[in-house]
XYZ file of C-alpha atoms in Angstrom:
325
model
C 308.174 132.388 137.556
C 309.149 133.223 141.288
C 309.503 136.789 142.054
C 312.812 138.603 143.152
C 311.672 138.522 146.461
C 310.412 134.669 146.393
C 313.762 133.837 145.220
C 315.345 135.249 147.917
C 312.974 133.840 150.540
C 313.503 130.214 148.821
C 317.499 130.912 148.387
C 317.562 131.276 152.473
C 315.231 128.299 152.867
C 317.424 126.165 151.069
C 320.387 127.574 153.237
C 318.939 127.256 156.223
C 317.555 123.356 155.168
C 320.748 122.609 154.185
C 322.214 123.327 157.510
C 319.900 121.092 159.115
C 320.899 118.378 156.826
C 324.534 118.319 157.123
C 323.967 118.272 160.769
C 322.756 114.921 160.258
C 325.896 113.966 159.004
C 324.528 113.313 154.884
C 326.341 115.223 152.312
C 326.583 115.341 148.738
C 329.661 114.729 148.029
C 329.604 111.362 149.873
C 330.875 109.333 147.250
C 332.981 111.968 145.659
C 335.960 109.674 146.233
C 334.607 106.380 146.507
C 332.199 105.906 143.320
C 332.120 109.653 141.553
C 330.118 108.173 138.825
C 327.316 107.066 141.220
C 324.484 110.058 140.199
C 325.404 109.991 136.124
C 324.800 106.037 136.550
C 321.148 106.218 138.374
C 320.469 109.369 136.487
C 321.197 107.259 133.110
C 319.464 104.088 133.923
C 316.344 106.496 135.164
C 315.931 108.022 131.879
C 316.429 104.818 130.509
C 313.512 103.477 132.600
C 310.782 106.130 132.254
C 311.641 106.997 128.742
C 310.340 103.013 128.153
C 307.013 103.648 131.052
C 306.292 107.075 131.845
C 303.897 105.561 134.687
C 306.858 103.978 136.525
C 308.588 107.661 137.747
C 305.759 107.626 139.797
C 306.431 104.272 141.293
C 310.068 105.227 141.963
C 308.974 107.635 143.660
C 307.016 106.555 146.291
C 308.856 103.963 147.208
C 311.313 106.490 148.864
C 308.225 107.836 150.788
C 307.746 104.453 151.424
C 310.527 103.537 152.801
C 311.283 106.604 154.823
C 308.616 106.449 156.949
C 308.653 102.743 157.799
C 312.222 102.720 160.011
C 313.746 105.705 158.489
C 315.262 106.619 154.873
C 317.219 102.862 154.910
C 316.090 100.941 152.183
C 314.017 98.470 154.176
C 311.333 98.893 151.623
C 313.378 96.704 149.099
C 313.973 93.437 150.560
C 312.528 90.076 150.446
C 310.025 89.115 152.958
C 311.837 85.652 154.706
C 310.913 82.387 156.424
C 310.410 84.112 159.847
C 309.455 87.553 158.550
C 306.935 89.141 156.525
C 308.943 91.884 154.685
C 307.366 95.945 154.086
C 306.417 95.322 150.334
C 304.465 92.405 151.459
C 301.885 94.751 153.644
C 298.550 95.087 152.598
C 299.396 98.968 152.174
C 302.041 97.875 149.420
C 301.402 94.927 148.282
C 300.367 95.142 144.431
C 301.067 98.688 144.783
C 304.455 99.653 145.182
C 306.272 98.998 141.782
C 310.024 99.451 140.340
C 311.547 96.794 142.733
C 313.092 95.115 139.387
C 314.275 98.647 138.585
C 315.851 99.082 141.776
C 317.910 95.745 141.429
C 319.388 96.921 137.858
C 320.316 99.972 138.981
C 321.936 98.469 141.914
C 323.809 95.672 139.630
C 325.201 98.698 137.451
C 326.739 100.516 140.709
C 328.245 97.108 141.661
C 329.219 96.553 138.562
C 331.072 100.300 138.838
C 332.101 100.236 142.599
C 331.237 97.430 143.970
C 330.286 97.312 147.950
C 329.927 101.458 147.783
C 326.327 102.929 147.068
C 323.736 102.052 149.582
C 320.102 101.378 148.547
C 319.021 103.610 150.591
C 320.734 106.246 149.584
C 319.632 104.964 145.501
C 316.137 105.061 145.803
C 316.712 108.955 147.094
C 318.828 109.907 143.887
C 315.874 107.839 142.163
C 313.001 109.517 143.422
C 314.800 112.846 142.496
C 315.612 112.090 139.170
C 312.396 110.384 138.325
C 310.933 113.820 139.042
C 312.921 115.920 136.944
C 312.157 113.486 134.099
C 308.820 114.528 134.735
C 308.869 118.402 134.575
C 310.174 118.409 138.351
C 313.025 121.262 139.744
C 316.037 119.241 140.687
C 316.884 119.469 144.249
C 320.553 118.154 145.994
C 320.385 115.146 147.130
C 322.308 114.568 150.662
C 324.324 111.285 150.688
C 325.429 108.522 153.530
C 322.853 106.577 154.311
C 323.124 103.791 156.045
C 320.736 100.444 154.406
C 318.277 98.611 157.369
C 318.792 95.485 159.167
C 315.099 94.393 158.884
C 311.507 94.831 157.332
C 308.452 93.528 158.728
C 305.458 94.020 157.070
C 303.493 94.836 160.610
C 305.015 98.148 161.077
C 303.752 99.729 158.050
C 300.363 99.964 158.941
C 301.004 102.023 161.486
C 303.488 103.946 159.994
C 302.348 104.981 156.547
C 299.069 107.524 155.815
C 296.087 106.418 154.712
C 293.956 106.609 151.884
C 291.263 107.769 154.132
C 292.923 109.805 156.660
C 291.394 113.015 157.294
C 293.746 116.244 157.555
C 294.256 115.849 161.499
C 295.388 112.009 160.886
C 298.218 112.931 158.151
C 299.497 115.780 160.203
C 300.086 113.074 162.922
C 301.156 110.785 160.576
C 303.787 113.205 159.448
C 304.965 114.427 162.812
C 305.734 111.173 163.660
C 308.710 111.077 161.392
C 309.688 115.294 162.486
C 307.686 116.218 158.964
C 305.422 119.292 159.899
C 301.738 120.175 158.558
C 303.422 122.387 155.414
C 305.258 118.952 154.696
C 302.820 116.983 154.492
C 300.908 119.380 152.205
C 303.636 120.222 149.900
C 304.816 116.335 149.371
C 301.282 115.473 148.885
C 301.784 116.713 145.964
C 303.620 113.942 144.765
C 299.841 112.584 143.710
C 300.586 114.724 140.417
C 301.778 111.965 138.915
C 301.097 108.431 137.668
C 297.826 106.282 138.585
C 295.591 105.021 141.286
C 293.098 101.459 141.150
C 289.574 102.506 140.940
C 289.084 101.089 144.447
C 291.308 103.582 146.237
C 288.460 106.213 145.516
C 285.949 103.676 144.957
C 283.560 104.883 148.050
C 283.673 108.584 146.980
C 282.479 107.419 143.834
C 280.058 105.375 144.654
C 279.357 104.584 148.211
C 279.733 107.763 149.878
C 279.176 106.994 153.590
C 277.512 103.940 152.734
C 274.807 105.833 151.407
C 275.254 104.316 147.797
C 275.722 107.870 146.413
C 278.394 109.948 145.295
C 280.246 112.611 147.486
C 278.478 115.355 146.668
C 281.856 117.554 147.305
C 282.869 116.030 143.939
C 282.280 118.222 140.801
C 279.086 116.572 138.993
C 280.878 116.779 135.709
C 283.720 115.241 136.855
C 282.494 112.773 138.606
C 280.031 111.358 135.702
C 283.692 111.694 133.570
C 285.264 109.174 136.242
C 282.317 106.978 136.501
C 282.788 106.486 133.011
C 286.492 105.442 133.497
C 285.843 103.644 136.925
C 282.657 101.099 136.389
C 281.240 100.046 139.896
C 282.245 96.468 139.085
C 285.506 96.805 138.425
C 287.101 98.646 141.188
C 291.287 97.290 140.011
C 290.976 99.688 136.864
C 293.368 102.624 136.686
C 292.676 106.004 136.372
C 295.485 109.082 136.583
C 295.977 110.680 140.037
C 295.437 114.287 138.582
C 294.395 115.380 134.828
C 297.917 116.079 133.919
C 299.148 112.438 135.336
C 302.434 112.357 133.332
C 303.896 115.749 134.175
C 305.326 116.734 137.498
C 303.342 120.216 138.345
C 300.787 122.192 140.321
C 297.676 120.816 138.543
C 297.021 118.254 141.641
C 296.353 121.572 144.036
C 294.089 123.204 141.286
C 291.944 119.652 140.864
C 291.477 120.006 144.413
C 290.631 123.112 144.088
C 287.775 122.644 142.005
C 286.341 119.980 143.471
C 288.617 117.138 141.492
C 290.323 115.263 143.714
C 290.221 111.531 144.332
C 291.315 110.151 147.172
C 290.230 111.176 150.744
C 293.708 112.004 152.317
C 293.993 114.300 149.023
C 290.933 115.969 149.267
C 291.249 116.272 153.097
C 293.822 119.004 152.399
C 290.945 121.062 151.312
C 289.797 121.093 154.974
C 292.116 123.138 156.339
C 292.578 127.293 155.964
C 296.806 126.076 155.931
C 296.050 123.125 152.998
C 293.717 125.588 151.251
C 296.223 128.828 151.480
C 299.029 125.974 149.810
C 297.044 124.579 147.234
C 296.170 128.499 146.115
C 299.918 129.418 146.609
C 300.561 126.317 144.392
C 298.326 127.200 141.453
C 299.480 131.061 141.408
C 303.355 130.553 141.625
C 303.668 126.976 140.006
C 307.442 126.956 140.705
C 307.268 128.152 144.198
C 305.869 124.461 144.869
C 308.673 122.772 142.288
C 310.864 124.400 144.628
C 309.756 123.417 147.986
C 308.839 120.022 146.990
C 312.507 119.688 146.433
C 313.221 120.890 149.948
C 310.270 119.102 151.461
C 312.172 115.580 149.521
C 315.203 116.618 151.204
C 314.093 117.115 154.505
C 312.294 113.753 154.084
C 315.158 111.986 153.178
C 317.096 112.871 156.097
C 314.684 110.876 158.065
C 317.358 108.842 160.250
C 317.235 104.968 159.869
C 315.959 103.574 163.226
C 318.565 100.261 163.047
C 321.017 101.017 160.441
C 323.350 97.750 159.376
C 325.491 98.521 156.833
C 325.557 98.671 152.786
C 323.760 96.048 150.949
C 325.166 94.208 148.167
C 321.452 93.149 147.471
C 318.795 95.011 148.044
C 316.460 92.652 148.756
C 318.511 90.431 151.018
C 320.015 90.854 154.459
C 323.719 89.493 153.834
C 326.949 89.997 156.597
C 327.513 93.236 157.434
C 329.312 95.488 154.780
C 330.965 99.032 156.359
């Protein structure tokens, strides 16, 4: 546990956060009057969902990272690609990746069902990500409410928007920036790798074609890099394999596996480069719900990403219909 004086220190963090939020005009009491039932609803159908696939909290999850950093926090992520238009969840990046879409659109149907025109997407994959993190072993954090659901998604933009697999430590802080998310950001909502499962091929060159040398990295622990050869065969690269060794509990365990020479991907590893990601990661392991904690915050910060062409609130996720204020 946090000491006295952590507390205090993450009690005036989350003071001085919240300010920044509610400058931004969210709040969480947004649909106090409108559709009071809105959080018990997603919170129910969430534990409905993960208590039937423990692997899918991690897919709600990222797609509010997903969508926050393509256009803002507006739910762009969810809709259909059309006959003009190659939609987000179509990219490369995302396609065959992303999951819970299906999720999304039963939640959504329940809220409708309940208040019908109220609750924004956007503003459900937020409560979504948060409460799909809790179910986890995750600290819950308040989740600021208002947002306002996109007018388009094109599939281009996410390239450029999104990190990469392979980014080194100097690309992600950029990659963060871009979206007013600083270096401790990016470090602290990288851990969001703690849970659920990566394809074989997203790690596939440390593995086994380390700089096209046909080797393995030899930053990777030997032992546990026999241990995932074992688990991901050179010839067959769409296997799964769990993004840290405790895959299906929210916790510090992703900073320690990088720590020790476990990590998988590049980006994640990357962190290790850095005095700041390597002062983090130790912080992480030592005062487990110190991270919890600021994870929370980092999420909220995050979310208050502004939408770059807001339209109004969907009916539909996935479809652009008239306007709805």
């Amino acid at each position: 546990m946090a000491t006295s004086s952590s507390q205090w220190f993450l009690w005036t963090a989350t003071i001085l956060l919240i300010a920044v939020v509610s400058q931004g005009q969210l709040t969480t009491d947004f649909y106090d009057s409108t559709c009071p039932q809105a959080a018990t609803i997603v919170k129910q159908k969430v534990d409905e969902i993960v208590n039937a696939d423990k692997s899918l909290a991690a897919g709600l999850m990222r797609l509010h990272f997903h969508d926050c950093f393509v256009r803002g926090c507006d739910g762009s992520v969810l809709l259909n690609s059309t006959i003009t238009t190659l939609a987000e969840k179509e990219a490369l990046i995302n396609n065959n990746s992303l999951r819970g879409f299906a999720q999304i659109d039963d939640i959504k149907t329940e809220l409708e069902c309940a208040c019908p025109g109220v609750v924004s997407c956007a503003d459900i994959l937020a409560m979504v990500a948060r409460d799909a993190t809790v179910k986890l072993g995750g600290l819950s954090w308040s989740v600021f409410l208002g947002r306002i659901d996109g007018a388009a998604s094109v599939a281009d933009e996410v390239n450029s928007s999104l990190p990469f697999r392979t980014d080194n430590f100097s690309q992600l802080v950029a990659t963060f920036a871009k979206v007013g998310l600083d270096t401790k950001d990016m470090i602290i909502l990288s851990g969001g790798h703690s849970i659920g499962q990566l394809h074989c091929g997203a790690f596939f060159e440390r593995l086994w074609d380390f700089e096209g040398q046909n080797i393995t990295d030899p930053s990777m622990d030997p032992e546990f890099a026999e241990s995932l050869k074992a688990q991901c065969p050179r010839d067959n690269p769409l296997l799964f394999k769990g993004a840290d060794s405790t895959n299906a509990t929210f916790d510090a365990v992703y900073y320690s596996d990088l720590l020790t020479q476990k990590g998988l991907m590049d980006s994640d590893v990357a962190l290790m480069s850095d005095p700041l990601g390597v002062e983090y990661a130790l912080k992480a392991v030592q005062d487990p719900y110190s991270f919890l904690f600021e994870f929370g915050m980092a999420m909220i910060k995050m979310g208050n990403i502004p939408a770059s062409d807001p339209y109004g609130w969907r009916k539909n996720c996935a479809v652009i219909e008239p306007r709805h204020y």
